[in-house]
């Protein structure tokens, strides 16, 4: 819900449209233009990073299914920062601090966020935005939605490469971190403009 005023009388809008059509168009235009510029500017870094990762056997790009706008699944791209088949025996799990599955080059590219550059492809395709709640895997969306009320509300906007939660909170390590980041995500959604 949102509050507004009409001639000084307070009103409550139930399920308001988050963005007007012109705002959606402008946000999408900025996403497209910025992702193209970022891909062009980072081309040398991207090529060098891909070549270095390829020396570690396996693909340079890592694809993983994530939940997008309205829960629609999409394949998110990142530079591979972990060993091949990192979850082969464990099943889906979050990365932890000092994760032994992270390669040496992976530690560096994660630290300087180079691993996120391929997500600009997702932004160009319209699966992601530059700013929004970080996309999560469907397995974790379902699991977290059972324990955390309003968790699926994050799916009401296009997921982002970065978001208000990333700026204001640390990396997820516990369920409490997820709950705190959800508050930031909901703040962003409720105040999107």
mmCIF file with all atom_site columns, N, CA and C in Angstrom, residues 119-175:
data_model
loop_
_atom_site.group_PDB
_atom_site.id
_atom_site.type_symbol
_atom_site.label_atom_id
_atom_site.label_alt_id
_atom_site.label_comp_id
_atom_site.label_asym_id
_atom_site.label_entity_id
_atom_site.label_seq_id
_atom_site.pdbx_PDB_ins_code
_atom_site.Cartn_x
_atom_site.Cartn_y
_atom_site.Cartn_z
_atom_site.occupancy
_atom_site.B_iso_or_equiv
_atom_site.pdbx_formal_charge
_atom_site.auth_seq_id
_atom_site.auth_comp_id
_atom_site.auth_asym_id
_atom_site.auth_atom_id
_atom_site.pdbx_PDB_model_num
ATOM 1   N N  . UNK A 1 119 ? 26.411 -10.374 -16.362 1.00 0.00 ? 119 UNK A N  1
ATOM 2   C CA . UNK A 1 119 ? 24.996 -10.127 -16.103 1.00 0.00 ? 119 UNK A CA 1
ATOM 3   C C  . UNK A 1 119 ? 24.452 -8.971  -16.943 1.00 0.00 ? 119 UNK A C  1
ATOM 4   N N  . UNK A 1 120 ? 25.337 -8.189  -17.540 1.00 0.00 ? 120 UNK A N  1
ATOM 5   C CA . UNK A 1 120 ? 24.892 -7.128  -18.440 1.00 0.00 ? 120 UNK A CA 1
ATOM 6   C C  . UNK A 1 120 ? 24.158 -7.737  -19.642 1.00 0.00 ? 120 UNK A C  1
ATOM 7   N N  . UNK A 1 121 ? 24.501 -8.980  -19.990 1.00 0.00 ? 121 UNK A N  1
ATOM 8   C CA . UNK A 1 121 ? 23.781 -9.697  -21.054 1.00 0.00 ? 121 UNK A CA 1
ATOM 9   C C  . UNK A 1 121 ? 22.344 -9.932  -20.605 1.00 0.00 ? 121 UNK A C  1
ATOM 10  N N  . UNK A 1 122 ? 22.173 -10.339 -19.341 1.00 0.00 ? 122 UNK A N  1
ATOM 11  C CA . UNK A 1 122 ? 20.822 -10.524 -18.798 1.00 0.00 ? 122 UNK A CA 1
ATOM 12  C C  . UNK A 1 122 ? 20.043 -9.214  -18.790 1.00 0.00 ? 122 UNK A C  1
ATOM 13  N N  . UNK A 1 123 ? 20.736 -8.118  -18.512 1.00 0.00 ? 123 UNK A N  1
ATOM 14  C CA . UNK A 1 123 ? 20.083 -6.800  -18.517 1.00 0.00 ? 123 UNK A CA 1
ATOM 15  C C  . UNK A 1 123 ? 19.634 -6.463  -19.940 1.00 0.00 ? 123 UNK A C  1
ATOM 16  N N  . UNK A 1 124 ? 20.513 -6.687  -20.926 1.00 0.00 ? 124 UNK A N  1
ATOM 17  C CA . UNK A 1 124 ? 20.148 -6.421  -22.326 1.00 0.00 ? 124 UNK A CA 1
ATOM 18  C C  . UNK A 1 124 ? 18.945 -7.251  -22.766 1.00 0.00 ? 124 UNK A C  1
ATOM 19  N N  . UNK A 1 125 ? 18.889 -8.497  -22.312 1.00 0.00 ? 125 UNK A N  1
ATOM 20  C CA . UNK A 1 125 ? 17.790 -9.388  -22.688 1.00 0.00 ? 125 UNK A CA 1
ATOM 21  C C  . UNK A 1 125 ? 16.485 -9.046  -21.972 1.00 0.00 ? 125 UNK A C  1
ATOM 22  N N  . UNK A 1 126 ? 16.549 -8.155  -20.965 1.00 0.00 ? 126 UNK A N  1
ATOM 23  C CA . UNK A 1 126 ? 15.343 -7.770  -20.237 1.00 0.00 ? 126 UNK A CA 1
ATOM 24  C C  . UNK A 1 126 ? 15.011 -8.693  -19.078 1.00 0.00 ? 126 UNK A C  1
ATOM 25  N N  . UNK A 1 127 ? 15.911 -9.618  -18.753 1.00 0.00 ? 127 UNK A N  1
ATOM 26  C CA . UNK A 1 127 ? 15.679 -10.541 -17.644 1.00 0.00 ? 127 UNK A CA 1
ATOM 27  C C  . UNK A 1 127 ? 16.041 -9.910  -16.302 1.00 0.00 ? 127 UNK A C  1
ATOM 28  N N  . UNK A 1 128 ? 16.944 -8.926  -16.366 1.00 0.00 ? 128 UNK A N  1
ATOM 29  C CA . UNK A 1 128 ? 17.384 -8.228  -15.165 1.00 0.00 ? 128 UNK A CA 1
ATOM 30  C C  . UNK A 1 128 ? 17.405 -6.734  -15.436 1.00 0.00 ? 128 UNK A C  1
ATOM 31  N N  . UNK A 1 129 ? 17.548 -5.980  -14.363 1.00 0.00 ? 129 UNK A N  1
ATOM 32  C CA . UNK A 1 129 ? 17.709 -4.534  -14.436 1.00 0.00 ? 129 UNK A CA 1
ATOM 33  C C  . UNK A 1 129 ? 19.040 -4.209  -13.766 1.00 0.00 ? 129 UNK A C  1
ATOM 34  N N  . UNK A 1 130 ? 19.522 -2.994  -13.932 1.00 0.00 ? 130 UNK A N  1
ATOM 35  C CA . UNK A 1 130 ? 20.748 -2.619  -13.226 1.00 0.00 ? 130 UNK A CA 1
ATOM 36  C C  . UNK A 1 130 ? 20.504 -2.580  -11.723 1.00 0.00 ? 130 UNK A C  1
ATOM 37  N N  . UNK A 1 131 ? 19.323 -2.089  -11.316 1.00 0.00 ? 131 UNK A N  1
ATOM 38  C CA . UNK A 1 131 ? 18.999 -1.963  -9.902  1.00 0.00 ? 131 UNK A CA 1
ATOM 39  C C  . UNK A 1 131 ? 17.716 -2.718  -9.601  1.00 0.00 ? 131 UNK A C  1
ATOM 40  N N  . UNK A 1 132 ? 17.748 -3.483  -8.538  1.00 0.00 ? 132 UNK A N  1
ATOM 41  C CA . UNK A 1 132 ? 16.589 -4.254  -8.096  1.00 0.00 ? 132 UNK A CA 1
ATOM 42  C C  . UNK A 1 132 ? 17.050 -5.304  -7.103  1.00 0.00 ? 132 UNK A C  1
ATOM 43  N N  . UNK A 1 133 ? 16.144 -6.056  -6.537  1.00 0.00 ? 133 UNK A N  1
ATOM 44  C CA . UNK A 1 133 ? 16.556 -7.129  -5.626  1.00 0.00 ? 133 UNK A CA 1
ATOM 45  C C  . UNK A 1 133 ? 17.395 -8.169  -6.378  1.00 0.00 ? 133 UNK A C  1
ATOM 46  N N  . UNK A 1 134 ? 18.436 -8.683  -5.744  1.00 0.00 ? 134 UNK A N  1
ATOM 47  C CA . UNK A 1 134 ? 19.273 -9.693  -6.393  1.00 0.00 ? 134 UNK A CA 1
ATOM 48  C C  . UNK A 1 134 ? 18.440 -10.933 -6.684  1.00 0.00 ? 134 UNK A C  1
ATOM 49  N N  . UNK A 1 135 ? 18.611 -11.532 -7.871  1.00 0.00 ? 135 UNK A N  1
ATOM 50  C CA . UNK A 1 135 ? 17.835 -12.730 -8.194  1.00 0.00 ? 135 UNK A CA 1
ATOM 51  C C  . UNK A 1 135 ? 18.320 -13.935 -7.387  1.00 0.00 ? 135 UNK A C  1
ATOM 52  N N  . UNK A 1 136 ? 17.396 -14.752 -6.973  1.00 0.00 ? 136 UNK A N  1
ATOM 53  C CA . UNK A 1 136 ? 17.723 -15.949 -6.195  1.00 0.00 ? 136 UNK A CA 1
ATOM 54  C C  . UNK A 1 136 ? 17.313 -17.188 -6.982  1.00 0.00 ? 136 UNK A C  1
ATOM 55  N N  . UNK A 1 137 ? 17.893 -18.307 -6.645  1.00 0.00 ? 137 UNK A N  1
ATOM 56  C CA . UNK A 1 137 ? 17.549 -19.561 -7.302  1.00 0.00 ? 137 UNK A CA 1
ATOM 57  C C  . UNK A 1 137 ? 16.157 -20.010 -6.869  1.00 0.00 ? 137 UNK A C  1
ATOM 58  N N  . UNK A 1 138 ? 15.392 -20.610 -7.785  1.00 0.00 ? 138 UNK A N  1
ATOM 59  C CA . UNK A 1 138 ? 14.026 -21.050 -7.450  1.00 0.00 ? 138 UNK A CA 1
ATOM 60  C C  . UNK A 1 138 ? 13.978 -21.948 -6.208  1.00 0.00 ? 138 UNK A C  1
ATOM 61  N N  . UNK A 1 139 ? 14.959 -22.809 -6.036  1.00 0.00 ? 139 UNK A N  1
ATOM 62  C CA . UNK A 1 139 ? 15.019 -23.687 -4.866  1.00 0.00 ? 139 UNK A CA 1
ATOM 63  C C  . UNK A 1 139 ? 14.986 -22.867 -3.581  1.00 0.00 ? 139 UNK A C  1
ATOM 64  N N  . UNK A 1 140 ? 15.809 -21.818 -3.517  1.00 0.00 ? 140 UNK A N  1
ATOM 65  C CA . UNK A 1 140 ? 15.879 -20.985 -2.320  1.00 0.00 ? 140 UNK A CA 1
ATOM 66  C C  . UNK A 1 140 ? 14.672 -20.057 -2.190  1.00 0.00 ? 140 UNK A C  1
ATOM 67  N N  . UNK A 1 141 ? 14.112 -19.612 -3.319  1.00 0.00 ? 141 UNK A N  1
ATOM 68  C CA . UNK A 1 141 ? 12.908 -18.770 -3.259  1.00 0.00 ? 141 UNK A CA 1
ATOM 69  C C  . UNK A 1 141 ? 11.797 -19.528 -2.553  1.00 0.00 ? 141 UNK A C  1
ATOM 70  N N  . UNK A 1 142 ? 11.574 -20.768 -2.961  1.00 0.00 ? 142 UNK A N  1
ATOM 71  C CA . UNK A 1 142 ? 10.510 -21.583 -2.351  1.00 0.00 ? 142 UNK A CA 1
ATOM 72  C C  . UNK A 1 142 ? 10.805 -21.863 -0.879  1.00 0.00 ? 142 UNK A C  1
ATOM 73  N N  . UNK A 1 143 ? 12.043 -22.197 -0.585  1.00 0.00 ? 143 UNK A N  1
ATOM 74  C CA . UNK A 1 143 ? 12.435 -22.505 0.791   1.00 0.00 ? 143 UNK A CA 1
ATOM 75  C C  . UNK A 1 143 ? 12.291 -21.272 1.688   1.00 0.00 ? 143 UNK A C  1
ATOM 76  N N  . UNK A 1 144 ? 12.787 -20.130 1.230   1.00 0.00 ? 144 UNK A N  1
ATOM 77  C CA . UNK A 1 144 ? 12.731 -18.911 2.037   1.00 0.00 ? 144 UNK A CA 1
ATOM 78  C C  . UNK A 1 144 ? 11.305 -18.374 2.168   1.00 0.00 ? 144 UNK A C  1
ATOM 79  N N  . UNK A 1 145 ? 10.496 -18.559 1.135   1.00 0.00 ? 145 UNK A N  1
ATOM 80  C CA . UNK A 1 145 ? 9.109  -18.078 1.172   1.00 0.00 ? 145 UNK A CA 1
ATOM 81  C C  . UNK A 1 145 ? 8.300  -18.813 2.241   1.00 0.00 ? 145 UNK A C  1
ATOM 82  N N  . UNK A 1 146 ? 8.686  -20.046 2.550   1.00 0.00 ? 146 UNK A N  1
ATOM 83  C CA . UNK A 1 146 ? 7.996  -20.807 3.602   1.00 0.00 ? 146 UNK A CA 1
ATOM 84  C C  . UNK A 1 146 ? 8.294  -20.229 4.989   1.00 0.00 ? 146 UNK A C  1
ATOM 85  N N  . UNK A 1 147 ? 9.504  -19.701 5.154   1.00 0.00 ? 147 UNK A N  1
ATOM 86  C CA . UNK A 1 147 ? 9.945  -19.223 6.465   1.00 0.00 ? 147 UNK A CA 1
ATOM 87  C C  . UNK A 1 147 ? 9.822  -17.708 6.657   1.00 0.00 ? 147 UNK A C  1
ATOM 88  N N  . UNK A 1 148 ? 9.813  -16.965 5.558   1.00 0.00 ? 148 UNK A N  1
ATOM 89  C CA . UNK A 1 148 ? 9.837  -15.505 5.659   1.00 0.00 ? 148 UNK A CA 1
ATOM 90  C C  . UNK A 1 148 ? 8.620  -14.922 4.937   1.00 0.00 ? 148 UNK A C  1
ATOM 91  N N  . UNK A 1 149 ? 7.698  -14.332 5.710   1.00 0.00 ? 149 UNK A N  1
ATOM 92  C CA . UNK A 1 149 ? 6.526  -13.717 5.071   1.00 0.00 ? 149 UNK A CA 1
ATOM 93  C C  . UNK A 1 149 ? 6.957  -12.617 4.087   1.00 0.00 ? 149 UNK A C  1
ATOM 94  N N  . UNK A 1 150 ? 6.237  -12.474 3.010   1.00 0.00 ? 150 UNK A N  1
ATOM 95  C CA . UNK A 1 150 ? 6.452  -11.461 1.980   1.00 0.00 ? 150 UNK A CA 1
ATOM 96  C C  . UNK A 1 150 ? 7.716  -11.670 1.144   1.00 0.00 ? 150 UNK A C  1
ATOM 97  N N  . UNK A 1 151 ? 8.395  -12.799 1.295   1.00 0.00 ? 151 UNK A N  1
ATOM 98  C CA . UNK A 1 151 ? 9.634  -13.001 0.543   1.00 0.00 ? 151 UNK A CA 1
ATOM 99  C C  . UNK A 1 151 ? 9.385  -12.942 -0.970  1.00 0.00 ? 151 UNK A C  1
ATOM 100 N N  . UNK A 1 152 ? 8.277  -13.520 -1.416  1.00 0.00 ? 152 UNK A N  1
ATOM 101 C CA . UNK A 1 152 ? 7.996  -13.547 -2.859  1.00 0.00 ? 152 UNK A CA 1
ATOM 102 C C  . UNK A 1 152 ? 7.620  -12.170 -3.409  1.00 0.00 ? 152 UNK A C  1
ATOM 103 N N  . UNK A 1 153 ? 7.414  -11.199 -2.535  1.00 0.00 ? 153 UNK A N  1
ATOM 104 C CA . UNK A 1 153 ? 7.124  -9.827  -2.994  1.00 0.00 ? 153 UNK A CA 1
ATOM 105 C C  . UNK A 1 153 ? 8.298  -9.280  -3.804  1.00 0.00 ? 153 UNK A C  1
ATOM 106 N N  . UNK A 1 154 ? 9.502  -9.810  -3.556  1.00 0.00 ? 154 UNK A N  1
ATOM 107 C CA . UNK A 1 154 ? 10.694 -9.399  -4.307  1.00 0.00 ? 154 UNK A CA 1
ATOM 108 C C  . UNK A 1 154 ? 10.524 -9.670  -5.801  1.00 0.00 ? 154 UNK A C  1
ATOM 109 N N  . UNK A 1 155 ? 9.659  -10.623 -6.138  1.00 0.00 ? 155 UNK A N  1
ATOM 110 C CA . UNK A 1 155 ? 9.466  -11.014 -7.535  1.00 0.00 ? 155 UNK A CA 1
ATOM 111 C C  . UNK A 1 155 ? 8.531  -10.064 -8.285  1.00 0.00 ? 155 UNK A C  1
ATOM 112 N N  . UNK A 1 156 ? 8.049  -9.025  -7.611  1.00 0.00 ? 156 UNK A N  1
ATOM 113 C CA . UNK A 1 156 ? 7.133  -8.082  -8.270  1.00 0.00 ? 156 UNK A CA 1
ATOM 114 C C  . UNK A 1 156 ? 7.871  -7.066  -9.135  1.00 0.00 ? 156 UNK A C  1
ATOM 115 N N  . UNK A 1 157 ? 9.199  -7.041  -9.042  1.00 0.00 ? 157 UNK A N  1
ATOM 116 C CA . UNK A 1 157 ? 10.010 -6.175  -9.898  1.00 0.00 ? 157 UNK A CA 1
ATOM 117 C C  . UNK A 1 157 ? 11.111 -7.007  -10.543 1.00 0.00 ? 157 UNK A C  1
ATOM 118 N N  . UNK A 1 158 ? 11.673 -6.470  -11.613 1.00 0.00 ? 158 UNK A N  1
ATOM 119 C CA . UNK A 1 158 ? 12.772 -7.148  -12.306 1.00 0.00 ? 158 UNK A CA 1
ATOM 120 C C  . UNK A 1 158 ? 13.983 -7.203  -11.368 1.00 0.00 ? 158 UNK A C  1
ATOM 121 N N  . UNK A 1 159 ? 14.627 -8.367  -11.229 1.00 0.00 ? 159 UNK A N  1
ATOM 122 C CA . UNK A 1 159 ? 15.808 -8.442  -10.348 1.00 0.00 ? 159 UNK A CA 1
ATOM 123 C C  . UNK A 1 159 ? 16.946 -7.586  -10.891 1.00 0.00 ? 159 UNK A C  1
ATOM 124 N N  . UNK A 1 160 ? 17.870 -7.225  -10.018 1.00 0.00 ? 160 UNK A N  1
ATOM 125 C CA . UNK A 1 160 ? 18.935 -6.320  -10.417 1.00 0.00 ? 160 UNK A CA 1
ATOM 126 C C  . UNK A 1 160 ? 20.333 -6.873  -10.217 1.00 0.00 ? 160 UNK A C  1
ATOM 127 N N  . UNK A 1 161 ? 21.273 -6.255  -10.928 1.00 0.00 ? 161 UNK A N  1
ATOM 128 C CA . UNK A 1 161 ? 22.686 -6.575  -10.768 1.00 0.00 ? 161 UNK A CA 1
ATOM 129 C C  . UNK A 1 161 ? 23.133 -6.109  -9.382  1.00 0.00 ? 161 UNK A C  1
ATOM 130 N N  . UNK A 1 162 ? 22.578 -4.990  -8.948  1.00 0.00 ? 162 UNK A N  1
ATOM 131 C CA . UNK A 1 162 ? 22.800 -4.496  -7.598  1.00 0.00 ? 162 UNK A CA 1
ATOM 132 C C  . UNK A 1 162 ? 21.483 -3.950  -7.081  1.00 0.00 ? 162 UNK A C  1
ATOM 133 N N  . UNK A 1 163 ? 21.436 -3.715  -5.796  1.00 0.00 ? 163 UNK A N  1
ATOM 134 C CA . UNK A 1 163 ? 20.197 -3.212  -5.227  1.00 0.00 ? 163 UNK A CA 1
ATOM 135 C C  . UNK A 1 163 ? 20.423 -2.515  -3.907  1.00 0.00 ? 163 UNK A C  1
ATOM 136 N N  . UNK A 1 164 ? 19.345 -1.985  -3.365  1.00 0.00 ? 164 UNK A N  1
ATOM 137 C CA . UNK A 1 164 ? 19.405 -1.259  -2.111  1.00 0.00 ? 164 UNK A CA 1
ATOM 138 C C  . UNK A 1 164 ? 19.941 -2.164  -0.987  1.00 0.00 ? 164 UNK A C  1
ATOM 139 N N  . UNK A 1 165 ? 19.584 -3.438  -1.021  1.00 0.00 ? 165 UNK A N  1
ATOM 140 C CA . UNK A 1 165 ? 20.048 -4.372  0.012   1.00 0.00 ? 165 UNK A CA 1
ATOM 141 C C  . UNK A 1 165 ? 21.558 -4.591  -0.074  1.00 0.00 ? 165 UNK A C  1
ATOM 142 N N  . UNK A 1 166 ? 22.114 -4.656  -1.274  1.00 0.00 ? 166 UNK A N  1
ATOM 143 C CA . UNK A 1 166 ? 23.557 -4.869  -1.436  1.00 0.00 ? 166 UNK A CA 1
ATOM 144 C C  . UNK A 1 166 ? 24.343 -3.650  -0.960  1.00 0.00 ? 166 UNK A C  1
ATOM 145 N N  . UNK A 1 167 ? 23.788 -2.477  -1.176  1.00 0.00 ? 167 UNK A N  1
ATOM 146 C CA . UNK A 1 167 ? 24.455 -1.248  -0.776  1.00 0.00 ? 167 UNK A CA 1
ATOM 147 C C  . UNK A 1 167 ? 24.454 -1.108  0.753   1.00 0.00 ? 167 UNK A C  1
ATOM 148 N N  . UNK A 1 168 ? 23.375 -1.568  1.384   1.00 0.00 ? 168 UNK A N  1
ATOM 149 C CA . UNK A 1 168 ? 23.196 -1.331  2.816   1.00 0.00 ? 168 UNK A CA 1
ATOM 150 C C  . UNK A 1 168 ? 23.475 -2.517  3.729   1.00 0.00 ? 168 UNK A C  1
ATOM 151 N N  . UNK A 1 169 ? 23.745 -3.687  3.173   1.00 0.00 ? 169 UNK A N  1
ATOM 152 C CA . UNK A 1 169 ? 23.950 -4.854  4.030   1.00 0.00 ? 169 UNK A CA 1
ATOM 153 C C  . UNK A 1 169 ? 25.039 -5.746  3.458   1.00 0.00 ? 169 UNK A C  1
ATOM 154 N N  . UNK A 1 170 ? 25.596 -6.588  4.303   1.00 0.00 ? 170 UNK A N  1
ATOM 155 C CA . UNK A 1 170 ? 26.681 -7.483  3.902   1.00 0.00 ? 170 UNK A CA 1
ATOM 156 C C  . UNK A 1 170 ? 26.157 -8.684  3.113   1.00 0.00 ? 170 UNK A C  1
ATOM 157 N N  . UNK A 1 171 ? 27.061 -9.539  2.718   1.00 0.00 ? 171 UNK A N  1
ATOM 158 C CA . UNK A 1 171 ? 26.774 -10.762 1.978   1.00 0.00 ? 171 UNK A CA 1
ATOM 159 C C  . UNK A 1 171 ? 25.947 -11.706 2.853   1.00 0.00 ? 171 UNK A C  1
ATOM 160 N N  . UNK A 1 172 ? 24.981 -12.415 2.257   1.00 0.00 ? 172 UNK A N  1
ATOM 161 C CA . UNK A 1 172 ? 24.153 -13.363 3.018   1.00 0.00 ? 172 UNK A CA 1
ATOM 162 C C  . UNK A 1 172 ? 25.000 -14.485 3.598   1.00 0.00 ? 172 UNK A C  1
ATOM 163 N N  . UNK A 1 173 ? 24.923 -14.634 4.902   1.00 0.00 ? 173 UNK A N  1
ATOM 164 C CA . UNK A 1 173 ? 25.585 -15.758 5.564   1.00 0.00 ? 173 UNK A CA 1
ATOM 165 C C  . UNK A 1 173 ? 24.606 -16.541 6.424   1.00 0.00 ? 173 UNK A C  1
ATOM 166 N N  . UNK A 1 174 ? 23.543 -15.873 6.885   1.00 0.00 ? 174 UNK A N  1
ATOM 167 C CA . UNK A 1 174 ? 22.557 -16.522 7.745   1.00 0.00 ? 174 UNK A CA 1
ATOM 168 C C  . UNK A 1 174 ? 21.153 -16.142 7.277   1.00 0.00 ? 174 UNK A C  1
ATOM 169 N N  . UNK A 1 175 ? 20.174 -16.826 7.831   1.00 0.00 ? 175 UNK A N  1
ATOM 170 C CA . UNK A 1 175 ? 18.779 -16.511 7.527   1.00 0.00 ? 175 UNK A CA 1
ATOM 171 C C  . UNK A 1 175 ? 18.425 -15.115 8.033   1.00 0.00 ? 175 UNK A C  1
#
